[in-house]
């Protein structure tokens, strides 16, 4: 019987040692974590992403420390230090450095009775890509489009007759100016309220040239109200050239093309005031607009002017359709200059654009059928 | 001479813009240089446009235009906001800055917000005029607008309109806005290319 | 000047703008011209403090201090080109302003090509074919609808095809150089117009509510911010 | 038959009369402070219940409290719809002694958010740094969204007032990780709410609620159905629902009338020299009026909005009746 007791006591002893062992074993807990540094694709070589996944159980190891260094001519400079609570989740931190191709080092530490010990290190040298692979299809499309434009402009120059369908809004520009002349009222032109960076503004300035030329022929005073400084300079050049090519340089008065105001709603209030006081016969609202579109359109309507509007801002098209007599929708604004000037080069470009869009439509329909069958190469490589 | 060189410049900078967007490394290296130039150009353009506004109102006064006295108000506005803004920027604790903040909060913001709120009135008169069952297109416009307006404020039995509104916004409106965006994307591309290749030169103005 | 005085100025300007709804009047003219002046003054301050100093003057100074020859020359040339824009003030030399204009117009046009092709054209066409992997014309969903027809299943089955038809017909509507006799054009004009009118009418009705709340906010400014000040200080 | 005259009259209302009638119709409910009680939808009630659950949780285990986070992601231009939402949520949290943390996701919202936090905290005698804190501008967004994943103090090392968040504020000791936030609310006129859903809820399955302008509301419905959003307040209507729920709770909790309660709050109170409060502990008459009025803002706005809506719908109907009469008149001639 005593043997069993001794055996029992010994096992108790071992067990207690072992038990004692377990609660001391967290001292020997090996900190485990997944530390990954990835270079960000398709960037200039400055971006990278740090991923850190703690693999210890939260009660084993509560917090980790992460320190990220960058190497600048041999010297390690700390750029970020982080305390990570072990919530079992992966920490993903996008980061960037100033210069491309820098060597980046990430070190993970854990705390053991007051002392911080490093247990993992990863390094990476960030690199950039010369060609953005995600945008390759767009680049090829741009080159293809440019070559199509060359082909059709050459065709147009060689005298081939190019048909352009009637665009409702544009046909009425000449009658609108004509009617304004009969009523002895001025013409107002607003080339959008966006900066020169917006291509819609440039498209509108191309239309301004045709409208300006017609106004010069009809000797109708034309006021051009501008909100953006750079657009002011360009608009003055365009109107001066329009009057010149209509053979009436004397009619051009630089003060007719002026900056009405410098803020979105300051411009709307100044334009509103000018419309009500000078009572224009025709108002052109062509270009990029925001919420002030309806303010301009509704005031133009209240002074009885003929309104021809056009914008590529999808959110403002409904307001122009409701408030104006004629509205150019999206793409029609960009086709306007070719339609009005009938220059072979411009008609050629319009033709190229139509065929390019036709090509894209065919590719899309093809992709649809293939996608139904389950083959999505087109979508993956061309369309996204 | 006056058009040829600028057109060459347009082509060069157009190609720079195109290739910068195509290659991240080029973009990383050179985009700042170009943005420094456009920042300089925009800064002087602002100075020029200020002269333009002042000249416009001075001419109005010289011509004894019936609203000429209001032009003085514009000058006061420019000076007041400009001076307090500059001084306030460099002496943040001074009461210039206090005056600038008050001008911003109690002059610019109310004017801005009130002009924006005029839309509430203009939208009602525009709806009154536009939503009339003239031809079938206008009837379509009317029906869709009417349903959505009801749907947005529907309660109880009218909730059917709210569901129809959701469907209209999720299917036809999405399709139309997406198609127009695609068309506009093509328009932007073709207009940009026309400008770079010198097919469209109206922005360069008159004279040879 | 006290808060009451400034808030009263704000209220007077608010009423001045509202008065335009009835008729153009001197009070509105005053507010409008003041607003024009304030907006130009504000643009001057913002341009100087947030564009010219940090993005033009500072880099130039740093380039000179650090002796970076290339950068200094680059900045000087940039500033000279900028100054060329001011030649518009003169009659004789204003053609010189074409150089800054061509640089800006050229650069931003080129800069716009890739993003517009990528984000507006190709990605949107891709989204018309399949949305995150699921094809828009999805026969399982259509099958599901026929198994147990319910409003939700009907919506699931039809919304893909309807969007695809809508996008394609409206895109075809905007062809410019094909005659109407072309069958593709002829038969897609009417459906495209239906889509557009429903889409635009809905978009108009949708933002209606947001515009009203703008006005409610202005009235709150007068009734709940200004009026308590007046009532307390004057009565 | 003067069909012609009637149709002429119905079709050609002068603009200024349309505007005058609109002006009168909308302004009367606002001047008379008419409030429009509105029926409470599921998506707003679920936010209210979630905050109540936090209150219950905090009562049961005072050691391991949960906090409410409000991200001020709107600019003053969408104040009309977003402001009442924030007021109601702040009041609900302070009424239930739930610690509140906040920051601004858009630059224009920084100062505006702080002023709102301090004004509402004043109504409940809350101490800055203990009961509530405002961390200033959360930029860039991605770092901010991931910050609460580890310890937000790494990202927001100083609060709005520039003092270090590690050692100055007890509230930051207890609440610096998504696990300690009962609810994360983004009040916005922009698409930032979707960003919070993608990161806070997506990566760290934090409960997220959204208070958005009417225009953006429909874009978030899919997130409601999929459960990624706990709840949503859409436009003035959403704000009005939450506002009336909080007012009912306030009446139950504070028996006295609000005005007397507020004026009595700081009656005999001398602030210590180093005043931890970011507001002066006394109520001027105007402040009293403003605080009381601001409790009903959304419901007043709702009344005006409903009237305006039905006015325009009536206008459209009248125009079409006039048009039909005109057509019949012309066809008969």
mmCIF file of C-alpha atoms in Angstrom, chain D residues 35-287:
data_model
loop_
_atom_site.group_PDB
_atom_site.id
_atom_site.type_symbol
_atom_site.label_atom_id
_atom_site.label_comp_id
_atom_site.label_asym_id
_atom_site.label_seq_id
_atom_site.Cartn_x
_atom_site.Cartn_y
_atom_site.Cartn_z
ATOM 1 C CA UNK D 35 -42.860 69.668 -35.587
ATOM 2 C CA UNK D 36 -43.830 66.722 -37.665
ATOM 3 C CA UNK D 37 -43.721 63.435 -35.794
ATOM 4 C CA UNK D 38 -42.714 60.726 -38.174
ATOM 5 C CA UNK D 39 -43.055 56.957 -38.142
ATOM 6 C CA UNK D 40 -39.889 55.180 -37.023
ATOM 7 C CA UNK D 41 -38.243 52.861 -39.510
ATOM 8 C CA UNK D 42 -36.369 49.671 -38.683
ATOM 9 C CA UNK D 43 -32.971 51.004 -39.795
ATOM 10 C CA UNK D 44 -33.053 53.973 -37.384
ATOM 11 C CA UNK D 45 -34.527 52.002 -34.481
ATOM 12 C CA UNK D 46 -31.674 49.490 -34.763
ATOM 13 C CA UNK D 47 -29.135 52.292 -34.134
ATOM 14 C CA UNK D 48 -31.112 53.476 -31.113
ATOM 15 C CA UNK D 49 -31.293 49.900 -29.759
ATOM 16 C CA UNK D 50 -27.568 49.360 -30.322
ATOM 17 C CA UNK D 51 -26.766 52.460 -28.208
ATOM 18 C CA UNK D 52 -29.192 51.238 -25.526
ATOM 19 C CA UNK D 53 -27.411 47.854 -25.573
ATOM 20 C CA UNK D 54 -24.118 49.670 -24.966
ATOM 21 C CA UNK D 55 -25.772 51.405 -22.000
ATOM 22 C CA UNK D 56 -26.957 48.048 -20.582
ATOM 23 C CA UNK D 57 -23.518 46.516 -21.155
ATOM 24 C CA UNK D 58 -21.796 49.431 -19.425
ATOM 25 C CA UNK D 59 -24.177 49.164 -16.477
ATOM 26 C CA UNK D 60 -23.540 45.419 -16.082
ATOM 27 C CA UNK D 61 -19.739 45.559 -16.302
ATOM 28 C CA UNK D 62 -18.546 49.026 -15.319
ATOM 29 C CA UNK D 63 -14.942 47.810 -15.560
ATOM 30 C CA UNK D 64 -15.100 46.875 -19.234
ATOM 31 C CA UNK D 65 -17.194 49.724 -20.675
ATOM 32 C CA UNK D 66 -17.883 50.275 -24.381
ATOM 33 C CA UNK D 67 -17.728 53.716 -26.039
ATOM 34 C CA UNK D 68 -19.457 55.419 -28.977
ATOM 35 C CA UNK D 69 -17.402 56.872 -31.822
ATOM 36 C CA UNK D 70 -18.776 59.663 -34.064
ATOM 37 C CA UNK D 71 -16.878 60.562 -37.242
ATOM 38 C CA UNK D 72 -17.816 64.088 -38.390
ATOM 39 C CA UNK D 73 -17.529 63.492 -42.151
ATOM 40 C CA UNK D 74 -19.740 66.367 -43.386
ATOM 41 C CA UNK D 75 -19.091 69.962 -44.404
ATOM 42 C CA UNK D 76 -21.282 72.848 -43.210
ATOM 43 C CA UNK D 77 -23.031 72.869 -46.626
ATOM 44 C CA UNK D 78 -24.933 69.669 -45.678
ATOM 45 C CA UNK D 79 -25.535 70.935 -42.109
ATOM 46 C CA UNK D 80 -29.301 70.937 -42.522
ATOM 47 C CA UNK D 81 -29.487 67.141 -42.726
ATOM 48 C CA UNK D 82 -26.361 66.017 -40.832
ATOM 49 C CA UNK D 83 -26.380 68.391 -37.844
ATOM 50 C CA UNK D 84 -29.610 67.092 -36.236
ATOM 51 C CA UNK D 85 -28.305 63.507 -36.538
ATOM 52 C CA UNK D 86 -25.122 64.346 -34.651
ATOM 53 C CA UNK D 87 -26.991 66.331 -31.986
ATOM 54 C CA UNK D 88 -29.390 63.454 -31.354
ATOM 55 C CA UNK D 89 -26.607 60.834 -31.114
ATOM 56 C CA UNK D 90 -24.457 62.988 -28.811
ATOM 57 C CA UNK D 91 -27.458 63.651 -26.566
ATOM 58 C CA UNK D 92 -28.350 59.950 -26.468
ATOM 59 C CA UNK D 93 -24.784 58.961 -25.529
ATOM 60 C CA UNK D 94 -24.319 61.691 -22.886
ATOM 61 C CA UNK D 95 -27.752 60.967 -21.417
ATOM 62 C CA UNK D 96 -26.677 57.335 -20.972
ATOM 63 C CA UNK D 97 -23.169 58.253 -19.655
ATOM 64 C CA UNK D 98 -21.599 56.478 -22.618
ATOM 65 C CA UNK D 99 -18.067 57.787 -23.302
ATOM 66 C CA UNK D 100 -17.916 59.502 -26.726
ATOM 67 C CA UNK D 101 -14.876 59.799 -29.006
ATOM 68 C CA UNK D 102 -14.873 61.685 -32.290
ATOM 69 C CA UNK D 103 -12.837 63.175 -35.110
ATOM 70 C CA UNK D 104 -13.450 64.874 -38.455
ATOM 71 C CA UNK D 105 -13.039 63.001 -41.763
ATOM 72 C CA UNK D 106 -13.289 66.197 -43.857
ATOM 73 C CA UNK D 107 -11.276 69.404 -43.288
ATOM 74 C CA UNK D 108 -14.356 71.654 -43.277
ATOM 75 C CA UNK D 109 -15.858 69.528 -40.481
ATOM 76 C CA UNK D 110 -12.946 69.893 -37.998
ATOM 77 C CA UNK D 111 -13.890 73.108 -36.148
ATOM 78 C CA UNK D 112 -17.594 72.580 -36.707
ATOM 79 C CA UNK D 113 -17.498 69.107 -35.104
ATOM 80 C CA UNK D 114 -15.597 70.355 -32.066
ATOM 81 C CA UNK D 115 -18.064 73.183 -31.441
ATOM 82 C CA UNK D 116 -20.958 70.691 -31.571
ATOM 83 C CA UNK D 117 -19.212 68.237 -29.203
ATOM 84 C CA UNK D 118 -18.519 70.982 -26.627
ATOM 85 C CA UNK D 119 -21.988 72.566 -26.877
ATOM 86 C CA UNK D 120 -23.852 69.285 -26.345
ATOM 87 C CA UNK D 121 -21.377 68.139 -23.652
ATOM 88 C CA UNK D 122 -22.175 71.368 -21.803
ATOM 89 C CA UNK D 123 -25.842 70.337 -21.633
ATOM 90 C CA UNK D 124 -24.865 67.211 -19.678
ATOM 91 C CA UNK D 125 -21.995 68.601 -17.574
ATOM 92 C CA UNK D 126 -19.459 66.302 -19.264
ATOM 93 C CA UNK D 127 -15.708 66.671 -18.751
ATOM 94 C CA UNK D 128 -13.383 66.800 -21.759
ATOM 95 C CA UNK D 129 -10.782 64.018 -21.748
ATOM 96 C CA UNK D 130 -12.813 61.877 -19.335
ATOM 97 C CA UNK D 131 -16.319 61.639 -20.764
ATOM 98 C CA UNK D 132 -15.624 62.721 -24.323
ATOM 99 C CA UNK D 133 -12.714 63.601 -26.612
ATOM 100 C CA UNK D 134 -12.227 65.094 -30.073
ATOM 101 C CA UNK D 135 -9.181 63.961 -32.048
ATOM 102 C CA UNK D 136 -9.162 66.641 -34.771
ATOM 103 C CA UNK D 137 -8.601 65.740 -38.441
ATOM 104 C CA UNK D 138 -8.408 62.064 -39.420
ATOM 105 C CA UNK D 139 -6.188 62.237 -42.490
ATOM 106 C CA UNK D 140 -5.134 60.223 -44.514
ATOM 107 C CA UNK D 141 -8.295 58.143 -44.443
ATOM 108 C CA UNK D 142 -6.681 54.709 -44.873
ATOM 109 C CA UNK D 143 -4.334 55.161 -41.897
ATOM 110 C CA UNK D 144 -7.265 56.452 -39.806
ATOM 111 C CA UNK D 145 -9.454 53.482 -40.753
ATOM 112 C CA UNK D 146 -6.722 51.008 -39.782
ATOM 113 C CA UNK D 147 -5.637 52.950 -36.680
ATOM 114 C CA UNK D 148 -8.330 51.562 -34.365
ATOM 115 C CA UNK D 149 -7.240 48.086 -35.464
ATOM 116 C CA UNK D 150 -4.175 48.421 -33.270
ATOM 117 C CA UNK D 151 -3.997 51.511 -31.046
ATOM 118 C CA UNK D 152 -5.498 54.708 -32.368
ATOM 119 C CA UNK D 153 -2.984 56.728 -30.304
ATOM 120 C CA UNK D 154 -0.254 55.693 -32.774
ATOM 121 C CA UNK D 155 -2.196 57.496 -35.488
ATOM 122 C CA UNK D 156 -3.861 60.241 -33.440
ATOM 123 C CA UNK D 157 -0.907 60.983 -31.176
ATOM 124 C CA UNK D 158 -2.393 64.397 -30.272
ATOM 125 C CA UNK D 159 -6.003 65.469 -29.885
ATOM 126 C CA UNK D 160 -7.613 68.561 -31.438
ATOM 127 C CA UNK D 161 -5.988 70.796 -28.801
ATOM 128 C CA UNK D 162 -2.545 69.379 -29.619
ATOM 129 C CA UNK D 163 -1.972 67.610 -26.286
ATOM 130 C CA UNK D 164 -0.477 64.116 -26.296
ATOM 131 C CA UNK D 165 -3.174 61.440 -26.151
ATOM 132 C CA UNK D 166 -0.939 58.920 -24.363
ATOM 133 C CA UNK D 167 -0.652 60.610 -21.023
ATOM 134 C CA UNK D 168 -3.198 63.471 -20.793
ATOM 135 C CA UNK D 169 -6.533 61.829 -21.287
ATOM 136 C CA UNK D 170 -7.933 58.961 -19.158
ATOM 137 C CA UNK D 171 -10.577 58.237 -21.805
ATOM 138 C CA UNK D 172 -7.840 57.304 -24.266
ATOM 139 C CA UNK D 173 -6.405 54.766 -21.805
ATOM 140 C CA UNK D 174 -9.606 52.755 -21.888
ATOM 141 C CA UNK D 175 -10.823 53.322 -25.467
ATOM 142 C CA UNK D 176 -8.210 53.056 -28.244
ATOM 143 C CA UNK D 177 -9.154 49.915 -30.171
ATOM 144 C CA UNK D 178 -12.162 48.714 -32.160
ATOM 145 C CA UNK D 179 -12.816 46.072 -29.459
ATOM 146 C CA UNK D 180 -13.603 48.885 -26.995
ATOM 147 C CA UNK D 181 -15.983 50.731 -29.368
ATOM 148 C CA UNK D 182 -19.595 49.592 -29.069
ATOM 149 C CA UNK D 183 -20.621 51.500 -32.220
ATOM 150 C CA UNK D 184 -18.787 53.483 -34.895
ATOM 151 C CA UNK D 185 -21.005 56.101 -36.560
ATOM 152 C CA UNK D 186 -20.083 58.077 -39.680
ATOM 153 C CA UNK D 187 -22.249 61.148 -40.281
ATOM 154 C CA UNK D 188 -21.553 62.332 -43.809
ATOM 155 C CA UNK D 189 -22.751 63.960 -47.024
ATOM 156 C CA UNK D 190 -19.957 62.189 -48.897
ATOM 157 C CA UNK D 191 -19.200 58.527 -49.699
ATOM 158 C CA UNK D 192 -16.900 58.229 -46.629
ATOM 159 C CA UNK D 193 -19.505 56.003 -44.947
ATOM 160 C CA UNK D 194 -18.740 53.279 -47.500
ATOM 161 C CA UNK D 195 -15.061 53.618 -46.608
ATOM 162 C CA UNK D 196 -15.780 52.972 -42.927
ATOM 163 C CA UNK D 197 -17.968 49.967 -43.853
ATOM 164 C CA UNK D 198 -15.182 48.527 -45.994
ATOM 165 C CA UNK D 199 -12.441 48.975 -43.364
ATOM 166 C CA UNK D 200 -13.956 49.239 -39.848
ATOM 167 C CA UNK D 201 -16.615 46.601 -40.494
ATOM 168 C CA UNK D 202 -14.887 44.685 -43.276
ATOM 169 C CA UNK D 203 -11.459 44.222 -41.707
ATOM 170 C CA UNK D 204 -12.225 44.464 -37.983
ATOM 171 C CA UNK D 205 -16.000 43.536 -37.939
ATOM 172 C CA UNK D 206 -16.712 46.670 -35.910
ATOM 173 C CA UNK D 207 -20.437 47.590 -35.662
ATOM 174 C CA UNK D 208 -20.859 50.548 -38.037
ATOM 175 C CA UNK D 209 -23.853 52.885 -38.357
ATOM 176 C CA UNK D 210 -24.254 55.689 -40.899
ATOM 177 C CA UNK D 211 -26.041 59.024 -40.883
ATOM 178 C CA UNK D 212 -26.144 60.207 -44.521
ATOM 179 C CA UNK D 213 -27.810 62.916 -46.605
ATOM 180 C CA UNK D 214 -30.927 61.870 -48.511
ATOM 181 C CA UNK D 215 -29.036 61.870 -51.810
ATOM 182 C CA UNK D 216 -26.606 59.167 -50.606
ATOM 183 C CA UNK D 217 -29.124 57.092 -48.647
ATOM 184 C CA UNK D 218 -30.168 54.726 -51.443
ATOM 185 C CA UNK D 219 -26.529 53.871 -52.183
ATOM 186 C CA UNK D 220 -26.227 52.348 -48.698
ATOM 187 C CA UNK D 221 -29.358 50.162 -48.741
ATOM 188 C CA UNK D 222 -27.431 47.101 -50.026
ATOM 189 C CA UNK D 223 -25.112 47.382 -46.997
ATOM 190 C CA UNK D 224 -28.152 47.422 -44.700
ATOM 191 C CA UNK D 225 -29.600 44.278 -46.252
ATOM 192 C CA UNK D 226 -26.236 42.495 -46.114
ATOM 193 C CA UNK D 227 -25.843 43.390 -42.405
ATOM 194 C CA UNK D 228 -22.617 45.314 -42.895
ATOM 195 C CA UNK D 229 -24.418 48.357 -41.503
ATOM 196 C CA UNK D 230 -26.085 48.129 -38.093
ATOM 197 C CA UNK D 231 -28.469 50.900 -39.114
ATOM 198 C CA UNK D 232 -28.780 54.078 -41.138
ATOM 199 C CA UNK D 233 -30.328 57.532 -40.776
ATOM 200 C CA UNK D 234 -31.302 58.800 -44.249
ATOM 201 C CA UNK D 235 -31.698 62.554 -44.703
ATOM 202 C CA UNK D 236 -33.876 64.775 -42.544
ATOM 203 C CA UNK D 237 -36.376 61.938 -42.086
ATOM 204 C CA UNK D 238 -33.772 59.681 -40.460
ATOM 205 C CA UNK D 239 -32.631 62.549 -38.241
ATOM 206 C CA UNK D 240 -36.251 63.304 -37.217
ATOM 207 C CA UNK D 241 -36.905 59.673 -36.213
ATOM 208 C CA UNK D 242 -33.803 59.463 -34.012
ATOM 209 C CA UNK D 243 -34.444 62.936 -32.618
ATOM 210 C CA UNK D 244 -37.926 62.063 -31.402
ATOM 211 C CA UNK D 245 -36.731 58.791 -29.810
ATOM 212 C CA UNK D 246 -34.015 60.657 -27.889
ATOM 213 C CA UNK D 247 -36.487 63.363 -26.811
ATOM 214 C CA UNK D 248 -38.806 60.684 -25.360
ATOM 215 C CA UNK D 249 -35.855 59.198 -23.459
ATOM 216 C CA UNK D 250 -34.782 62.647 -22.245
ATOM 217 C CA UNK D 251 -38.265 63.414 -20.885
ATOM 218 C CA UNK D 252 -38.195 60.086 -19.032
ATOM 219 C CA UNK D 253 -34.699 60.627 -17.618
ATOM 220 C CA UNK D 254 -34.860 64.355 -16.850
ATOM 221 C CA UNK D 255 -38.222 64.857 -15.220
ATOM 222 C CA UNK D 256 -38.006 68.665 -15.241
ATOM 223 C CA UNK D 257 -38.640 70.866 -18.266
ATOM 224 C CA UNK D 258 -35.491 71.150 -20.309
ATOM 225 C CA UNK D 259 -35.157 74.907 -20.005
ATOM 226 C CA UNK D 260 -35.250 74.966 -16.199
ATOM 227 C CA UNK D 261 -33.012 71.902 -16.048
ATOM 228 C CA UNK D 262 -30.372 73.613 -18.200
ATOM 229 C CA UNK D 263 -30.533 76.989 -16.466
ATOM 230 C CA UNK D 264 -30.254 75.236 -13.095
ATOM 231 C CA UNK D 265 -27.361 73.036 -14.214
ATOM 232 C CA UNK D 266 -24.587 75.492 -13.429
ATOM 233 C CA UNK D 267 -26.490 77.690 -10.951
ATOM 234 C CA UNK D 268 -24.028 77.602 -8.029
ATOM 235 C CA UNK D 269 -20.978 76.161 -9.710
ATOM 236 C CA UNK D 270 -17.490 77.668 -9.422
ATOM 237 C CA UNK D 271 -15.133 76.177 -11.971
ATOM 238 C CA UNK D 272 -11.662 75.229 -10.583
ATOM 239 C CA UNK D 273 -8.878 77.487 -11.911
ATOM 240 C CA UNK D 274 -7.535 74.846 -14.290
ATOM 241 C CA UNK D 275 -10.972 74.299 -15.808
ATOM 242 C CA UNK D 276 -10.961 70.876 -17.545
ATOM 243 C CA UNK D 277 -14.159 71.845 -19.336
ATOM 244 C CA UNK D 278 -13.794 73.276 -22.804
ATOM 245 C CA UNK D 279 -16.856 75.486 -22.275
ATOM 246 C CA UNK D 280 -17.705 78.198 -19.757
ATOM 247 C CA UNK D 281 -19.965 76.795 -17.093
ATOM 248 C CA UNK D 282 -22.816 79.240 -17.301
ATOM 249 C CA UNK D 283 -25.816 79.540 -19.604
ATOM 250 C CA UNK D 284 -26.624 82.871 -21.262
ATOM 251 C CA UNK D 285 -30.239 83.341 -22.282
ATOM 252 C CA UNK D 286 -29.431 82.994 -25.971
ATOM 253 C CA UNK D 287 -27.548 79.752 -25.402
#
